[in-house]
Amino acid sequence: MTRVRIDLFASLDGYAPADQSPEQPMGADWGRLTAAWTATRTIHERVFGDTSGVGTTGVDESYAAAHFEGVGAEIMGAGMFGLHTFPDDPDWTGWWGDRPPFGTPVYVLTHTAPRPPISLAGGTTFHFRCAAIEDVLVEATESAGGMDVRVGGGTGTARDFLRAGLVDDLHVMIAPVLLGHGIRLWDDLRGLELTHKMATEASESGTIHVTFTR
Amino acid sequence: MTRVRIDLFASLDGYAPADQSPEQPMGADWGRLTAAWTATRTIHERVFGDTSGVGTTGVDESYAAAHFEGVGAEIMGAGMFGLHTFPDDPDWTGWWGDRPPFGTPVYVLTHTAPRPPISLAGGTTFHFRCAAIEDVLVEATESAGGMDVRVGGGTGTARDFLRAGLVDDLHVMIAPVLLGHGIRLWDDLRGLELTHKMATEASESGTIHVTFTR
């Protein structure tokens, strides 16, 4: 049975960075929010292509490894693909490199003109969809073939799925920093602990892992 | 050396209840925020007067016990004393009962007319002060005689001390609930993790204990 999963980053005061730019596509504070995540062995291997075995192997790593388990299709916002970085360049294949870490069909939500799909090394194909999130989720679920659908982000896209009640498993990594501004992750989600079972775990890095499971 | 300490409650989305009323002096959601705290052995003993030994004895209890260690004076807002509940009754001695759990001088910040101090059983004397928080802190520090000064709350009063940079030790108990509204605990505190050492710990109850230590 396909589950819809999300892994997100937030500061202790509930923000995700909102100051994306071409120079800092995830925002200036992104590095502080994700430091413990990018330090893990799994992210070194899967995202940075460093298979030398470096990286942390504690609690954070266990969540990073789980992030890549059992995913059959991905959905992400246009910003996370990188459409906003070079919106008018039809040859731009996003900022995930020649071998993106997904290895599945990836459905990119966009409000701009249709683009042909982009197939890259490692089994990733980006499909661009201008449609309701419910309809894109149906398509992604079909292509996942019984495996899970991951909503990759960004935070705004993830919140759309959360507020629509479409998410089975939410994992939020709360970094030990106070940002003071950005996208407010938790708005309009009062009572999520009543529809989902909630659990908390603190890691060696000071990161708080919060999970909501339906 | 006197340290200025605060223990606070917040929801995962960073709120403290703001809907205080005479019937629910701490707000309707207060019970959900503080359930793990009030379940501890220390709170049963010190606040409820139940010395039968009931109550939890895990991580939450260790913080509850520490809450009462080494405090020589307390500062609280008028709302936490209960001045707003019966503002015109000069005989009202607050809603902490005949034997408040403080056992020290307690300085109540107020903007209303001066009141004489109130001495109650167990060593608690409430003093009412209409003055700048810095000045009240000087007085409380003197009367603490080398022990710590605790800023008891409410959340608004605690935030005044935090934003003024007056707090050495902040402990926030983040309950596994999303409230969606209330007083925003973390506003204007960006970078607190740079001036204070921050640590996180998850308890058996799902509560996240976050500490900032200068």
Coordinates of C-alpha atoms in Angstrom, one line a residue:
Chain A
M1 CA 0.0 0.0 0.0
T2 CA 1.5 3.3 -1.1
R3 CA 2.1 5.8 1.7
V4 CA 2.7 9.5 1.1
R5 CA 5.8 10.7 2.9
I6 CA 7.5 14.0 3.6
D7 CA 10.8 14.8 5.2
L8 CA 11.2 18.5 6.1
F9 CA 13.6 20.9 7.8
A10 CA 12.6 23.6 10.3
S11 CA 14.2 25.8 12.8
L12 CA 13.2 25.6 16.5
D13 CA 11.0 28.5 16.0
G14 CA 9.2 26.8 13.1
Y15 CA 10.7 28.5 10.0
A16 CA 12.1 27.2 6.7
P17 CA 14.3 29.7 4.8
A18 CA 12.4 32.0 2.4
D19 CA 15.2 34.0 0.9
Q20 CA 16.1 31.8 -2.1
S21 CA 18.2 33.3 -4.8
P22 CA 20.3 32.0 -7.7
E23 CA 23.4 32.2 -5.6
Q24 CA 21.8 30.5 -2.6
P25 CA 19.0 28.4 -4.2
M26 CA 17.8 27.1 -0.8
G27 CA 18.2 30.4 1.2
A28 CA 21.0 31.8 3.2
D29 CA 20.1 29.9 6.4
W30 CA 19.7 26.5 4.6
G31 CA 23.1 25.3 5.6
R32 CA 22.5 25.8 9.3
L33 CA 19.2 24.0 9.1
T34 CA 20.5 21.0 7.2
A35 CA 24.0 20.7 8.7
A36 CA 23.3 17.5 10.6
W37 CA 21.5 15.9 7.6
T38 CA 24.2 16.7 5.1
A39 CA 26.8 15.4 7.6
T40 CA 25.3 11.8 7.4
R41 CA 26.9 9.0 5.5
T42 CA 23.8 8.4 3.4
I43 CA 23.7 12.0 2.1
H44 CA 27.4 11.9 1.4
E45 CA 26.8 8.8 -0.7
R46 CA 23.4 9.5 -2.3
V47 CA 23.6 13.3 -2.9
F48 CA 27.3 14.1 -3.0
G49 CA 28.4 10.9 -4.6
D50 CA 31.1 10.3 -2.0
T51 CA 31.2 6.5 -1.5
S52 CA 34.3 6.6 0.7
G53 CA 32.2 5.9 3.8
V54 CA 32.6 9.2 5.4
G55 CA 29.7 10.8 7.3
T56 CA 27.9 10.4 10.6
T57 CA 26.3 7.1 11.6
G58 CA 24.0 8.0 14.5
V59 CA 20.4 8.9 14.9
D60 CA 20.5 11.5 12.1
E61 CA 21.9 8.8 9.7
S62 CA 19.1 6.4 10.5
Y63 CA 16.5 8.9 9.3
A64 CA 18.6 9.8 6.2
A65 CA 18.8 6.1 5.3
A66 CA 15.1 5.7 5.7
H67 CA 14.5 8.7 3.5
F68 CA 15.7 6.7 0.5
E69 CA 14.0 3.4 1.4
G70 CA 10.9 2.2 -0.6
V71 CA 10.3 5.3 -2.6
G72 CA 8.7 4.7 -6.0
A73 CA 7.9 8.2 -7.2
E74 CA 8.6 11.8 -6.1
I75 CA 6.7 15.0 -6.2
M76 CA 8.3 18.4 -5.8
G77 CA 7.6 22.1 -6.3
A78 CA 9.1 24.0 -9.2
G79 CA 11.5 25.8 -6.8
M80 CA 13.0 22.6 -5.6
F81 CA 13.7 21.4 -9.1
G82 CA 15.2 24.8 -9.9
L83 CA 12.7 26.1 -12.5
H84 CA 12.8 29.5 -10.8
T85 CA 16.5 29.8 -11.2
F86 CA 16.5 29.9 -15.0
P87 CA 12.8 30.0 -15.9
D88 CA 13.4 30.9 -19.5
D89 CA 16.1 28.4 -20.4
P90 CA 14.5 25.3 -22.0
D91 CA 17.8 23.4 -21.7
W92 CA 18.1 23.9 -17.9
T93 CA 17.8 20.4 -16.3
G94 CA 17.5 21.7 -12.7
W95 CA 20.2 22.0 -10.1
W96 CA 20.3 18.3 -9.0
G97 CA 23.2 17.6 -11.4
D98 CA 23.6 15.0 -14.2
R99 CA 22.8 12.1 -11.8
P100 CA 20.0 13.2 -9.4
P101 CA 19.6 11.3 -6.2
F102 CA 16.0 10.2 -6.8
G103 CA 16.2 7.3 -9.2
T104 CA 12.5 7.4 -9.8
P105 CA 9.9 9.4 -11.8
V106 CA 9.8 12.9 -10.3
Y107 CA 6.7 15.0 -10.8
V108 CA 7.5 18.7 -10.8
L109 CA 4.6 21.0 -10.0
T110 CA 4.6 24.1 -12.2
H111 CA 2.3 26.9 -13.3
T112 CA 4.4 27.7 -16.4
A113 CA 4.2 26.3 -19.9
P114 CA 4.4 22.5 -20.4
R115 CA 7.9 21.1 -20.9
P116 CA 8.9 17.7 -22.2
P117 CA 10.2 15.3 -19.6
I118 CA 13.9 15.1 -18.8
S119 CA 15.5 11.7 -18.3
L120 CA 18.9 11.7 -16.5
A121 CA 21.4 9.1 -15.3
G122 CA 20.5 6.9 -12.4
G123 CA 16.9 6.4 -13.3
T124 CA 15.5 9.8 -12.6
T125 CA 12.9 11.3 -15.0
F126 CA 11.5 14.7 -14.4
H127 CA 7.9 15.2 -15.5
F128 CA 6.4 18.7 -15.4
R129 CA 2.7 19.0 -14.4
C130 CA 0.4 21.9 -14.2
A131 CA -2.4 20.3 -12.3
A132 CA -4.1 19.9 -8.9
I133 CA -1.9 18.3 -6.3
E134 CA -4.5 15.5 -5.9
D135 CA -4.4 14.6 -9.6
V136 CA -0.6 14.6 -9.6
L137 CA -0.6 12.4 -6.6
V138 CA -2.8 9.9 -8.4
E139 CA -0.4 9.8 -11.3
A140 CA 2.6 9.5 -9.0
T141 CA 0.9 6.7 -7.0
E142 CA 0.3 4.8 -10.2
S143 CA 3.9 5.1 -11.3
A144 CA 5.2 4.2 -7.8
G145 CA 3.8 0.7 -8.4
G146 CA 3.0 0.0 -4.8
M147 CA 6.0 1.7 -3.3
D148 CA 5.7 5.1 -1.5
V149 CA 5.3 8.5 -2.9
R150 CA 7.6 11.1 -1.4
V151 CA 6.7 14.8 -1.5
G152 CA 10.2 16.2 -1.6
G153 CA 9.4 19.9 -1.0
G154 CA 10.0 22.7 -0.8
T155 CA 8.2 23.7 2.4
G156 CA 5.4 25.5 0.6
T157 CA 4.6 22.4 -1.6
A158 CA 4.8 20.1 1.5
R159 CA 2.4 22.4 3.4
D160 CA -0.1 22.2 0.5
F161 CA -0.1 18.4 0.8
L162 CA -0.3 18.6 4.6
R163 CA -3.2 21.0 4.7
A164 CA -5.0 18.9 2.1
G165 CA -4.7 15.9 4.5
L166 CA -2.8 13.9 1.9
V167 CA 0.2 12.9 4.0
D168 CA 0.6 9.6 5.8
D169 CA 4.1 10.1 7.2
L170 CA 5.7 13.4 8.1
H171 CA 9.2 13.7 9.5
V172 CA 10.5 17.1 10.5
M173 CA 14.1 17.7 11.5
I174 CA 14.1 20.6 13.9
A175 CA 17.6 22.2 13.9
P176 CA 18.9 23.8 17.1
V177 CA 18.7 27.3 15.7
L178 CA 16.3 30.2 15.9
L179 CA 15.9 31.9 12.5
G180 CA 13.3 34.5 13.4
H181 CA 11.8 34.7 9.9
G182 CA 11.0 32.6 6.8
I183 CA 8.2 30.3 5.8
R184 CA 6.1 29.3 8.8
L185 CA 6.0 25.5 8.6
W186 CA 3.3 24.8 11.2
D187 CA 0.6 27.3 10.3
D188 CA -2.9 25.9 10.0
L189 CA -1.9 22.5 11.2
R190 CA -3.5 22.6 14.6
G191 CA -4.4 19.1 15.8
L192 CA -2.2 17.2 13.5
E193 CA -1.2 15.1 16.5
L194 CA -4.9 14.0 16.8
T195 CA -5.0 12.5 13.3
H196 CA -1.5 11.2 13.3
K197 CA 0.6 9.4 16.0
M198 CA 3.4 11.8 17.0
A199 CA 6.8 10.8 18.3
T200 CA 10.0 12.8 19.1
E201 CA 13.6 11.8 19.3
A202 CA 16.7 14.0 19.9
S203 CA 19.9 13.2 18.1
E204 CA 23.6 13.6 19.0
S205 CA 23.7 16.7 16.8
G206 CA 20.9 18.4 18.8
T207 CA 18.5 17.9 16.0
I208 CA 14.9 17.0 17.2
H209 CA 13.3 14.4 14.9
V210 CA 9.5 14.7 15.1
T211 CA 7.4 12.1 13.2
F212 CA 3.7 12.1 12.5
T213 CA 2.3 8.7 11.3
R214 CA -1.2 8.1 10.2
Chain B
M1 CA 26.7 33.8 41.6
T2 CA 23.1 34.4 41.0
R3 CA 21.7 33.1 37.7
V4 CA 18.5 34.2 36.1
R5 CA 16.4 31.1 35.1
I6 CA 13.2 30.5 33.2
D7 CA 11.2 27.3 32.6
L8 CA 8.5 27.7 30.0
F9 CA 6.0 25.6 28.1
A10 CA 5.3 25.8 24.4
S11 CA 3.6 23.7 21.7
L12 CA 5.6 22.3 18.9
D13 CA 4.5 25.2 16.7
G14 CA 5.8 27.6 19.3
Y15 CA 2.7 28.8 21.1
A16 CA 1.7 29.3 24.7
P17 CA -2.1 29.7 25.3
A18 CA -3.4 33.2 25.2
D19 CA -7.1 32.6 26.0
Q20 CA -6.9 33.0 29.8
S21 CA -10.2 33.5 31.6
P22 CA -11.4 33.3 35.2
E23 CA -12.6 29.8 34.6
Q24 CA -9.4 28.7 32.9
P25 CA -6.8 31.1 34.3
M26 CA -4.0 29.6 32.2
G27 CA -6.0 29.1 29.0
A28 CA -8.0 26.2 27.6
D29 CA -5.0 24.4 26.1
W30 CA -2.9 24.7 29.2
G31 CA -3.6 21.2 30.4
R32 CA -2.4 19.7 27.1
L33 CA 0.8 21.7 27.2
T34 CA 1.7 20.9 30.8
A35 CA 0.3 17.3 31.1
A36 CA 3.8 15.7 31.3
W37 CA 5.0 18.3 33.8
T38 CA 2.0 18.0 36.1
A39 CA 2.4 14.2 36.0
T40 CA 5.8 14.3 37.7
R41 CA 6.4 13.3 41.3
T42 CA 7.9 16.7 42.1
I43 CA 4.9 18.7 40.9
H44 CA 2.5 16.3 42.7
E45 CA 4.5 17.1 45.9
R46 CA 5.4 20.7 45.5
V47 CA 2.3 22.1 43.8
F48 CA -0.5 19.7 44.6
G49 CA 0.7 18.8 48.1
D50 CA 0.5 15.1 47.4
T51 CA 3.4 13.5 49.3
S52 CA 2.3 9.9 48.7
G53 CA 5.1 9.4 46.2
V54 CA 2.9 9.2 43.1
G55 CA 4.0 10.8 39.8
T56 CA 6.5 10.0 37.0
T57 CA 10.2 9.7 37.7
G58 CA 11.8 9.9 34.3
V59 CA 13.3 12.7 32.2
D60 CA 10.4 15.1 32.8
E61 CA 10.8 14.6 36.6
S62 CA 14.5 15.4 36.5
Y63 CA 13.6 18.8 35.0
A64 CA 10.8 19.4 37.5
A65 CA 13.1 18.6 40.4
A66 CA 15.7 21.0 39.1
H67 CA 13.1 23.7 38.7
F68 CA 12.9 24.0 42.5
E69 CA 16.6 23.7 43.3
G70 CA 18.6 26.7 44.4
V71 CA 16.0 29.4 43.8
G72 CA 16.2 32.4 46.2
A73 CA 13.6 34.7 44.7
E74 CA 11.0 34.7 42.0
I75 CA 9.6 37.2 39.6
M76 CA 6.3 36.8 37.8
G77 CA 3.8 38.8 35.8
A78 CA 0.5 40.0 37.3
G79 CA -1.4 37.4 35.3
M80 CA 0.5 34.5 36.7
F81 CA -0.2 35.7 40.3
G82 CA -3.8 36.1 39.4
L83 CA -4.2 39.9 39.6
H84 CA -6.2 40.0 36.4
T85 CA -8.7 37.5 37.8
F86 CA -10.1 39.7 40.6
P87 CA -8.3 43.0 39.9
D88 CA -10.5 45.1 42.3
D89 CA -10.5 42.7 45.3
P90 CA -7.8 43.9 47.7
D91 CA -8.2 40.6 49.7
W92 CA -7.4 38.3 46.8
T93 CA -4.2 36.5 47.5
G94 CA -3.7 35.0 44.0
W95 CA -4.7 31.5 42.8
W96 CA -1.7 29.7 44.3
G97 CA -3.6 28.8 47.4
D98 CA -2.8 29.3 51.1
R99 CA 0.6 27.6 50.8
P100 CA 2.2 28.6 47.4
P101 CA 4.9 26.3 46.1
F102 CA 7.6 29.1 46.0
G103 CA 8.9 29.4 49.5
T104 CA 10.8 32.6 48.6
P105 CA 10.1 36.3 48.0
V106 CA 8.0 36.6 44.9
Y107 CA 8.0 39.9 43.0
V108 CA 4.8 40.4 41.0
L109 CA 5.1 42.9 38.2
T110 CA 2.0 45.1 37.9
H111 CA 0.9 48.3 36.3
T112 CA -1.9 48.9 38.8
A113 CA -1.9 50.7 42.1
P114 CA 0.6 49.5 44.8
R115 CA -0.5 46.8 47.2
P116 CA 0.9 45.8 50.5
P117 CA 2.9 42.6 50.5
I118 CA 1.2 39.3 51.2
S119 CA 2.9 36.7 53.4
L120 CA 1.6 33.1 53.2
A121 CA 2.5 29.7 54.7
G122 CA 5.6 28.0 53.5
G123 CA 7.8 31.1 53.3
T124 CA 6.3 32.8 50.3
T125 CA 5.8 36.6 50.4
F126 CA 4.4 38.3 47.4
H127 CA 5.7 41.8 46.7
F128 CA 4.0 44.0 44.1
R129 CA 6.2 46.2 42.0
C130 CA 5.4 48.7 39.3
A131 CA 8.9 49.2 37.9
A132 CA 11.3 48.4 35.1
I133 CA 12.1 44.7 34.9
E134 CA 15.8 45.5 35.3
D135 CA 15.1 47.3 38.6
V136 CA 12.9 44.5 39.9
L137 CA 15.7 42.0 38.9
V138 CA 18.2 44.0 41.0
E139 CA 15.9 43.8 44.0
A140 CA 15.2 40.1 43.5
T141 CA 18.8 39.3 43.1
E142 CA 19.7 41.1 46.4
S143 CA 16.9 39.2 48.2
A144 CA 18.0 35.9 46.7
G145 CA 21.2 36.1 48.7
G146 CA 23.5 34.4 46.2
M147 CA 20.9 31.9 45.1
D148 CA 19.2 32.1 41.7
V149 CA 16.3 34.3 40.5
R150 CA 13.6 32.5 38.7
V151 CA 11.3 34.3 36.3
G152 CA 8.2 32.2 36.7
G153 CA 6.2 33.6 33.8
G154 CA 3.8 34.0 32.2
T155 CA 5.1 33.7 28.7
G156 CA 4.9 37.4 28.0
T157 CA 6.9 38.3 31.1
A158 CA 9.4 35.7 30.3
R159 CA 9.8 37.1 26.8
D160 CA 10.4 40.6 28.2
F161 CA 13.4 39.2 30.2
L162 CA 14.6 37.1 27.2
R163 CA 14.5 40.0 24.7
A164 CA 16.3 42.3 27.2
G165 CA 19.1 39.7 27.4
L166 CA 18.7 39.2 31.1
V167 CA 18.3 35.4 31.1
D168 CA 21.2 32.9 31.8
D169 CA 19.3 29.6 31.7
L170 CA 16.2 29.0 29.6
H171 CA 14.4 25.7 29.7
V172 CA 11.5 25.2 27.3
M173 CA 9.3 22.1 27.5
I174 CA 7.9 21.6 24.0
A175 CA 4.7 19.5 24.2
P176 CA 3.8 17.1 21.3
V177 CA 0.8 19.2 20.2
L178 CA 0.1 21.8 17.6
L179 CA -2.0 24.6 18.9
G180 CA -2.2 26.9 15.9
H181 CA -2.6 30.1 17.9
G182 CA -1.6 31.8 21.1
I183 CA 1.4 33.8 22.3
R184 CA 4.3 33.3 20.0
L185 CA 7.1 32.2 22.3
W186 CA 10.1 32.5 19.9
D187 CA 9.5 35.8 18.1
D188 CA 12.4 38.2 18.0
L189 CA 14.8 35.7 19.6
R190 CA 16.8 34.9 16.4
G191 CA 20.3 33.8 17.2
L192 CA 19.7 32.9 20.9
E193 CA 21.7 29.7 20.1
L194 CA 24.7 32.0 19.4
T195 CA 24.8 33.7 22.8
H196 CA 23.7 30.6 24.7
K197 CA 24.7 26.9 24.5
M198 CA 21.7 25.0 23.3
A199 CA 20.8 21.3 24.0
T200 CA 17.8 19.1 23.3
E201 CA 16.5 16.0 25.0
A202 CA 13.3 14.0 24.3
S203 CA 11.5 12.4 27.2
E204 CA 9.3 9.3 27.6
S205 CA 6.2 11.5 27.3
G206 CA 7.2 12.9 23.9
T207 CA 8.1 16.2 25.5
I208 CA 11.1 17.9 24.0
H209 CA 13.3 19.6 26.6
V210 CA 15.3 22.5 25.1
T211 CA 17.8 24.3 27.2
F212 CA 19.8 27.5 26.5
T213 CA 22.7 28.1 28.9
R214 CA 24.8 31.3 29.0

